[in-house]
Amino acid sequence: MERISWDQYFMAQSHLLAMRSTCTRLAVGATIVRDKRIIAGGYNGSIAGGEHCIDDGCYVIDNHCVRTIHAEMNAILQCAKFGVPTSDSEIYVTHFPCLQCCKSIIQAGVKAVYYAIDYKNHPYAIELFQRAGIIVEQVHLEGNILDPTSPEKRALMNQVLNELESKGVDKGKLNIYKEKVNELF
C-alpha cells in the first residue's frame, strides 16, 4: 500500500474537520501543523454554548454570517487557549482564507498557507501574504483519499469495464464509462 503525502494527509484532516461545521452557508476546516505534527484544528461554527446556524439559521450582516467563527480563527484560538505557539507553523484550509483570517494568520506567525479550493480570493489578502513572505499554495484533495475502500471499488469498476469490453459493448459508450470511472477514482 502506498502512503499518502503529508500535504494530502493534512488536507484530508481539514476536510474531516469541515464536516463538523455548523454553518449552513459554507463548511470550512483548518489544521495547523508544525514539524509534520498537528497542533490544532478548527471548523467554522458558533461560540461555545451559542446558537448554531444549523439550528437557528445564519445571522447575516453585509452578506457575511456573523454567528460563526471561521475555521482558521478557531484553530488559532485553540492554540492560544492551550498555550501552543503558532510561530513557524503551517495551516491547511479547505478554502482560501478571507481577508480577516489572512491578517490573523500573518499575526500568528504562520509561515505557509495550503488551501484546497479557491473561494473569493481577496486581492489584498494575496498581497498581504506576499508582503509577509508567507508561502501560499493550492493543494487539491486527491480523488477518494478519504475512502479507504477506493482501491477495491476502482478494481471492481475496471473488472466490470473489461467484461463489458469482452461482451462487445459499443466502444463509444465504453470510453464514456471509462472516463467516468477515471473521474471518480
PDB file of C-alpha atoms in Angstrom:
ATOM      1  CA  MET A   1       0.000   0.000   0.000  1.00  0.00           C
ATOM      2  CA  GLU A   2       1.285   3.433  -0.926  1.00  0.00           C
ATOM      3  CA  ARG A   3       1.264   6.084   1.809  1.00  0.00           C
ATOM      4  CA  ILE A   4      -0.373   9.432   1.130  1.00  0.00           C
ATOM      5  CA  SER A   5       1.761  12.571   1.082  1.00  0.00           C
ATOM      6  CA  TRP A   6       1.945  14.892   4.077  1.00  0.00           C
ATOM      7  CA  ASP A   7       0.020  17.566   2.145  1.00  0.00           C
ATOM      8  CA  GLN A   8      -2.782  15.110   1.364  1.00  0.00           C
ATOM      9  CA  TYR A   9      -2.813  13.842   4.955  1.00  0.00           C
ATOM     10  CA  PHE A  10      -3.190  17.312   6.469  1.00  0.00           C
ATOM     11  CA  MET A  11      -5.665  18.475   3.806  1.00  0.00           C
ATOM     12  CA  ALA A  12      -7.767  15.359   4.432  1.00  0.00           C
ATOM     13  CA  GLN A  13      -7.768  16.264   8.137  1.00  0.00           C
ATOM     14  CA  SER A  14      -9.075  19.737   7.248  1.00  0.00           C
ATOM     15  CA  HIS A  15     -11.842  18.236   5.120  1.00  0.00           C
ATOM     16  CA  LEU A  16     -12.812  15.973   8.021  1.00  0.00           C
ATOM     17  CA  LEU A  17     -12.905  18.986  10.345  1.00  0.00           C
ATOM     18  CA  ALA A  18     -15.161  20.811   7.867  1.00  0.00           C
ATOM     19  CA  MET A  19     -17.696  18.026   8.353  1.00  0.00           C
ATOM     20  CA  ARG A  20     -18.155  19.348  11.935  1.00  0.00           C
ATOM     21  CA  SER A  21     -19.110  22.828  10.664  1.00  0.00           C
ATOM     22  CA  THR A  22     -22.384  24.203  11.980  1.00  0.00           C
ATOM     23  CA  CYS A  23     -22.759  26.956   9.367  1.00  0.00           C
ATOM     24  CA  THR A  24     -25.144  26.117   6.535  1.00  0.00           C
ATOM     25  CA  ARG A  25     -23.590  28.568   4.075  1.00  0.00           C
ATOM     26  CA  LEU A  26     -20.128  27.007   3.785  1.00  0.00           C
ATOM     27  CA  ALA A  27     -18.334  24.215   5.657  1.00  0.00           C
ATOM     28  CA  VAL A  28     -14.652  25.017   6.219  1.00  0.00           C
ATOM     29  CA  GLY A  29     -11.942  23.154   8.122  1.00  0.00           C
ATOM     30  CA  ALA A  30      -8.416  24.191   9.117  1.00  0.00           C
ATOM     31  CA  THR A  31      -5.461  22.247  10.504  1.00  0.00           C
ATOM     32  CA  ILE A  32      -2.369  23.915  11.986  1.00  0.00           C
ATOM     33  CA  VAL A  33       0.823  21.898  11.682  1.00  0.00           C
ATOM     34  CA  ARG A  34       4.381  22.324  12.945  1.00  0.00           C
ATOM     35  CA  ASP A  35       7.185  19.920  12.121  1.00  0.00           C
ATOM     36  CA  LYS A  36       4.734  17.489  10.452  1.00  0.00           C
ATOM     37  CA  ARG A  37       2.648  17.303  13.644  1.00  0.00           C
ATOM     38  CA  ILE A  38      -0.911  18.554  14.041  1.00  0.00           C
ATOM     39  CA  ILE A  39      -1.045  21.181  16.782  1.00  0.00           C
ATOM     40  CA  ALA A  40      -4.646  22.396  16.328  1.00  0.00           C
ATOM     41  CA  GLY A  41      -7.744  22.101  14.224  1.00  0.00           C
ATOM     42  CA  GLY A  42     -10.829  24.179  13.720  1.00  0.00           C
ATOM     43  CA  TYR A  43     -14.028  24.453  11.753  1.00  0.00           C
ATOM     44  CA  ASN A  44     -16.436  27.300  11.219  1.00  0.00           C
ATOM     45  CA  GLY A  45     -19.066  27.328  13.889  1.00  0.00           C
ATOM     46  CA  SER A  46     -20.614  29.325  16.691  1.00  0.00           C
ATOM     47  CA  ILE A  47     -19.046  30.268  20.002  1.00  0.00           C
ATOM     48  CA  ALA A  48     -19.092  27.577  22.671  1.00  0.00           C
ATOM     49  CA  GLY A  49     -22.626  27.335  24.019  1.00  0.00           C
ATOM     50  CA  GLY A  50     -24.013  29.682  21.350  1.00  0.00           C
ATOM     51  CA  GLU A  51     -26.790  29.153  18.838  1.00  0.00           C
ATOM     52  CA  HIS A  52     -25.769  27.310  15.691  1.00  0.00           C
ATOM     53  CA  CYS A  53     -26.700  28.198  12.130  1.00  0.00           C
ATOM     54  CA  ILE A  54     -27.930  24.638  11.585  1.00  0.00           C
ATOM     55  CA  ASP A  55     -30.440  25.212  14.416  1.00  0.00           C
ATOM     56  CA  ASP A  56     -31.378  28.902  14.157  1.00  0.00           C
ATOM     57  CA  GLY A  57     -30.248  29.910  10.669  1.00  0.00           C
ATOM     58  CA  CYS A  58     -27.360  32.134   9.700  1.00  0.00           C
ATOM     59  CA  TYR A  59     -27.127  35.626  11.163  1.00  0.00           C
ATOM     60  CA  VAL A  60     -26.140  37.580   8.059  1.00  0.00           C
ATOM     61  CA  ILE A  61     -24.829  41.148   8.054  1.00  0.00           C
ATOM     62  CA  ASP A  62     -23.337  42.625   4.870  1.00  0.00           C
ATOM     63  CA  ASN A  63     -23.529  39.213   3.192  1.00  0.00           C
ATOM     64  CA  HIS A  64     -21.459  37.549   5.964  1.00  0.00           C
ATOM     65  CA  CYS A  65     -22.647  35.162   8.645  1.00  0.00           C
ATOM     66  CA  VAL A  66     -21.574  36.841  11.885  1.00  0.00           C
ATOM     67  CA  ARG A  67     -22.769  33.956  14.047  1.00  0.00           C
ATOM     68  CA  THR A  68     -19.751  31.825  13.136  1.00  0.00           C
ATOM     69  CA  ILE A  69     -16.078  31.948  13.951  1.00  0.00           C
ATOM     70  CA  HIS A  70     -14.037  30.964  10.912  1.00  0.00           C
ATOM     71  CA  ALA A  71     -12.133  27.683  10.899  1.00  0.00           C
ATOM     72  CA  GLU A  72      -8.724  29.382  10.761  1.00  0.00           C
ATOM     73  CA  MET A  73      -9.570  31.588  13.745  1.00  0.00           C
ATOM     74  CA  ASN A  74     -10.911  28.636  15.726  1.00  0.00           C
ATOM     75  CA  ALA A  75      -7.650  26.752  15.142  1.00  0.00           C
ATOM     76  CA  ILE A  76      -5.504  29.775  16.070  1.00  0.00           C
ATOM     77  CA  LEU A  77      -7.635  30.442  19.167  1.00  0.00           C
ATOM     78  CA  GLN A  78      -7.341  26.797  20.189  1.00  0.00           C
ATOM     79  CA  CYS A  79      -3.560  27.240  20.204  1.00  0.00           C
ATOM     80  CA  ALA A  80      -3.879  30.434  22.259  1.00  0.00           C
ATOM     81  CA  LYS A  81      -6.248  28.778  24.728  1.00  0.00           C
ATOM     82  CA  PHE A  82      -3.886  25.882  25.386  1.00  0.00           C
ATOM     83  CA  GLY A  83      -0.602  27.811  25.183  1.00  0.00           C
ATOM     84  CA  VAL A  84       0.632  26.261  21.942  1.00  0.00           C
ATOM     85  CA  PRO A  85       2.841  28.605  19.888  1.00  0.00           C
ATOM     86  CA  THR A  86       1.843  29.139  16.259  1.00  0.00           C
ATOM     87  CA  SER A  87       5.055  30.777  15.036  1.00  0.00           C
ATOM     88  CA  ASP A  88       6.699  28.932  12.137  1.00  0.00           C
ATOM     89  CA  SER A  89       3.670  26.691  11.702  1.00  0.00           C
ATOM     90  CA  GLU A  90       1.716  25.862   8.555  1.00  0.00           C
ATOM     91  CA  ILE A  91      -2.037  25.909   8.073  1.00  0.00           C
ATOM     92  CA  TYR A  92      -4.081  23.660   5.800  1.00  0.00           C
ATOM     93  CA  VAL A  93      -7.507  25.074   4.954  1.00  0.00           C
ATOM     94  CA  THR A  94     -10.292  23.694   2.794  1.00  0.00           C
ATOM     95  CA  HIS A  95     -10.945  27.163   1.280  1.00  0.00           C
ATOM     96  CA  PHE A  96      -8.782  30.218   0.605  1.00  0.00           C
ATOM     97  CA  PRO A  97      -8.774  32.337   3.790  1.00  0.00           C
ATOM     98  CA  CYS A  98     -10.854  35.506   3.931  1.00  0.00           C
ATOM     99  CA  LEU A  99      -9.142  38.849   4.465  1.00  0.00           C
ATOM    100  CA  GLN A 100      -9.694  38.851   8.258  1.00  0.00           C
ATOM    101  CA  CYS A 101      -8.336  35.315   8.626  1.00  0.00           C
ATOM    102  CA  CYS A 102      -5.405  36.259   6.388  1.00  0.00           C
ATOM    103  CA  LYS A 103      -4.430  39.028   8.796  1.00  0.00           C
ATOM    104  CA  SER A 104      -4.796  36.720  11.805  1.00  0.00           C
ATOM    105  CA  ILE A 105      -2.684  34.040  10.114  1.00  0.00           C
ATOM    106  CA  ILE A 106       0.068  36.587   9.469  1.00  0.00           C
ATOM    107  CA  GLN A 107      -0.058  37.898  13.040  1.00  0.00           C
ATOM    108  CA  ALA A 108       0.056  34.347  14.415  1.00  0.00           C
ATOM    109  CA  GLY A 109       3.417  33.797  12.690  1.00  0.00           C
ATOM    110  CA  VAL A 110       2.222  31.078  10.319  1.00  0.00           C
ATOM    111  CA  LYS A 111       4.811  30.580   7.563  1.00  0.00           C
ATOM    112  CA  ALA A 112       2.711  28.740   4.946  1.00  0.00           C
ATOM    113  CA  VAL A 113      -0.928  28.504   3.892  1.00  0.00           C
ATOM    114  CA  TYR A 114      -2.114  25.486   1.926  1.00  0.00           C
ATOM    115  CA  TYR A 115      -5.691  25.598   0.679  1.00  0.00           C
ATOM    116  CA  ALA A 116      -7.812  23.252  -1.438  1.00  0.00           C
ATOM    117  CA  ILE A 117     -10.494  25.436  -3.001  1.00  0.00           C
ATOM    118  CA  ASP A 118     -10.392  28.971  -4.363  1.00  0.00           C
ATOM    119  CA  TYR A 119     -13.061  30.983  -2.572  1.00  0.00           C
ATOM    120  CA  LYS A 120     -13.385  34.716  -3.051  1.00  0.00           C
ATOM    121  CA  ASN A 121      -9.592  35.072  -3.025  1.00  0.00           C
ATOM    122  CA  HIS A 122      -9.311  38.697  -1.954  1.00  0.00           C
ATOM    123  CA  PRO A 123      -6.561  40.587  -3.842  1.00  0.00           C
ATOM    124  CA  TYR A 124      -5.486  42.403  -0.666  1.00  0.00           C
ATOM    125  CA  ALA A 125      -5.198  39.095   1.219  1.00  0.00           C
ATOM    126  CA  ILE A 126      -2.968  37.785  -1.570  1.00  0.00           C
ATOM    127  CA  GLU A 127      -0.891  40.975  -1.390  1.00  0.00           C
ATOM    128  CA  LEU A 128      -0.582  40.772   2.410  1.00  0.00           C
ATOM    129  CA  PHE A 129       0.540  37.137   2.248  1.00  0.00           C
ATOM    130  CA  GLN A 130       3.162  38.083  -0.353  1.00  0.00           C
ATOM    131  CA  ARG A 131       4.418  41.054   1.667  1.00  0.00           C
ATOM    132  CA  ALA A 132       4.687  38.877   4.781  1.00  0.00           C
ATOM    133  CA  GLY A 133       6.685  36.284   2.849  1.00  0.00           C
ATOM    134  CA  ILE A 134       4.129  33.571   3.514  1.00  0.00           C
ATOM    135  CA  ILE A 135       4.048  30.613   1.168  1.00  0.00           C
ATOM    136  CA  VAL A 136       0.552  30.223  -0.310  1.00  0.00           C
ATOM    137  CA  GLU A 137      -0.113  27.089  -2.307  1.00  0.00           C
ATOM    138  CA  GLN A 138      -3.209  25.356  -3.579  1.00  0.00           C
ATOM    139  CA  VAL A 139      -3.320  21.663  -2.636  1.00  0.00           C
ATOM    140  CA  HIS A 140      -6.293  19.834  -4.114  1.00  0.00           C
ATOM    141  CA  LEU A 141      -7.512  16.863  -2.116  1.00  0.00           C
ATOM    142  CA  GLU A 142      -6.925  13.900  -4.396  1.00  0.00           C
ATOM    143  CA  GLY A 143      -9.847  11.780  -5.523  1.00  0.00           C
ATOM    144  CA  ASN A 144     -11.261   9.480  -2.895  1.00  0.00           C
ATOM    145  CA  ILE A 145      -8.386   9.730  -0.449  1.00  0.00           C
ATOM    146  CA  LEU A 146     -10.832   9.738   2.468  1.00  0.00           C
ATOM    147  CA  ASP A 147     -12.429   6.492   1.267  1.00  0.00           C
ATOM    148  CA  PRO A 148     -10.295   3.528   2.414  1.00  0.00           C
ATOM    149  CA  THR A 149     -12.193   1.183   0.072  1.00  0.00           C
ATOM    150  CA  SER A 150     -11.474   3.296  -3.010  1.00  0.00           C
ATOM    151  CA  PRO A 151      -8.814   0.931  -4.498  1.00  0.00           C
ATOM    152  CA  GLU A 152     -11.185  -2.022  -4.214  1.00  0.00           C
ATOM    153  CA  LYS A 153     -14.029  -0.036  -5.803  1.00  0.00           C
ATOM    154  CA  ARG A 154     -11.791   1.048  -8.673  1.00  0.00           C
ATOM    155  CA  ALA A 155     -10.624  -2.539  -9.222  1.00  0.00           C
ATOM    156  CA  LEU A 156     -14.245  -3.726  -9.338  1.00  0.00           C
ATOM    157  CA  MET A 157     -15.205  -0.998 -11.808  1.00  0.00           C
ATOM    158  CA  ASN A 158     -12.245  -1.899 -14.041  1.00  0.00           C
ATOM    159  CA  GLN A 159     -13.263  -5.567 -13.897  1.00  0.00           C
ATOM    160  CA  VAL A 160     -16.812  -4.649 -14.978  1.00  0.00           C
ATOM    161  CA  LEU A 161     -15.462  -2.453 -17.787  1.00  0.00           C
ATOM    162  CA  ASN A 162     -13.214  -5.268 -19.012  1.00  0.00           C
ATOM    163  CA  GLU A 163     -16.133  -7.672 -19.013  1.00  0.00           C
ATOM    164  CA  LEU A 164     -18.292  -5.192 -20.919  1.00  0.00           C
ATOM    165  CA  GLU A 165     -15.489  -4.800 -23.452  1.00  0.00           C
ATOM    166  CA  SER A 166     -15.217  -8.582 -23.886  1.00  0.00           C
ATOM    167  CA  LYS A 167     -19.017  -8.707 -24.476  1.00  0.00           C
ATOM    168  CA  GLY A 168     -18.647  -6.277 -27.384  1.00  0.00           C
ATOM    169  CA  VAL A 169     -20.258  -3.207 -25.840  1.00  0.00           C
ATOM    170  CA  ASP A 170     -20.111  -0.164 -28.123  1.00  0.00           C
ATOM    171  CA  LYS A 171     -16.603   1.406 -27.934  1.00  0.00           C
ATOM    172  CA  GLY A 172     -18.035   4.935 -27.666  1.00  0.00           C
ATOM    173  CA  LYS A 173     -20.194   4.041 -24.665  1.00  0.00           C
ATOM    174  CA  LEU A 174     -17.332   2.086 -23.119  1.00  0.00           C
ATOM    175  CA  ASN A 175     -14.986   5.083 -23.425  1.00  0.00           C
ATOM    176  CA  ILE A 176     -17.579   7.282 -21.714  1.00  0.00           C
ATOM    177  CA  TYR A 177     -17.796   4.769 -18.850  1.00  0.00           C
ATOM    178  CA  LYS A 178     -14.001   4.618 -18.598  1.00  0.00           C
ATOM    179  CA  GLU A 179     -13.792   8.418 -18.404  1.00  0.00           C
ATOM    180  CA  LYS A 180     -16.425   8.467 -15.651  1.00  0.00           C
ATOM    181  CA  VAL A 181     -14.516   5.803 -13.675  1.00  0.00           C
ATOM    182  CA  ASN A 182     -11.295   7.847 -14.038  1.00  0.00           C
ATOM    183  CA  GLU A 183     -13.148  10.949 -12.780  1.00  0.00           C
ATOM    184  CA  LEU A 184     -14.432   9.031  -9.759  1.00  0.00           C
ATOM    185  CA  PHE A 185     -11.098   7.475  -8.896  1.00  0.00           C
TER     186      PHE A 185
END
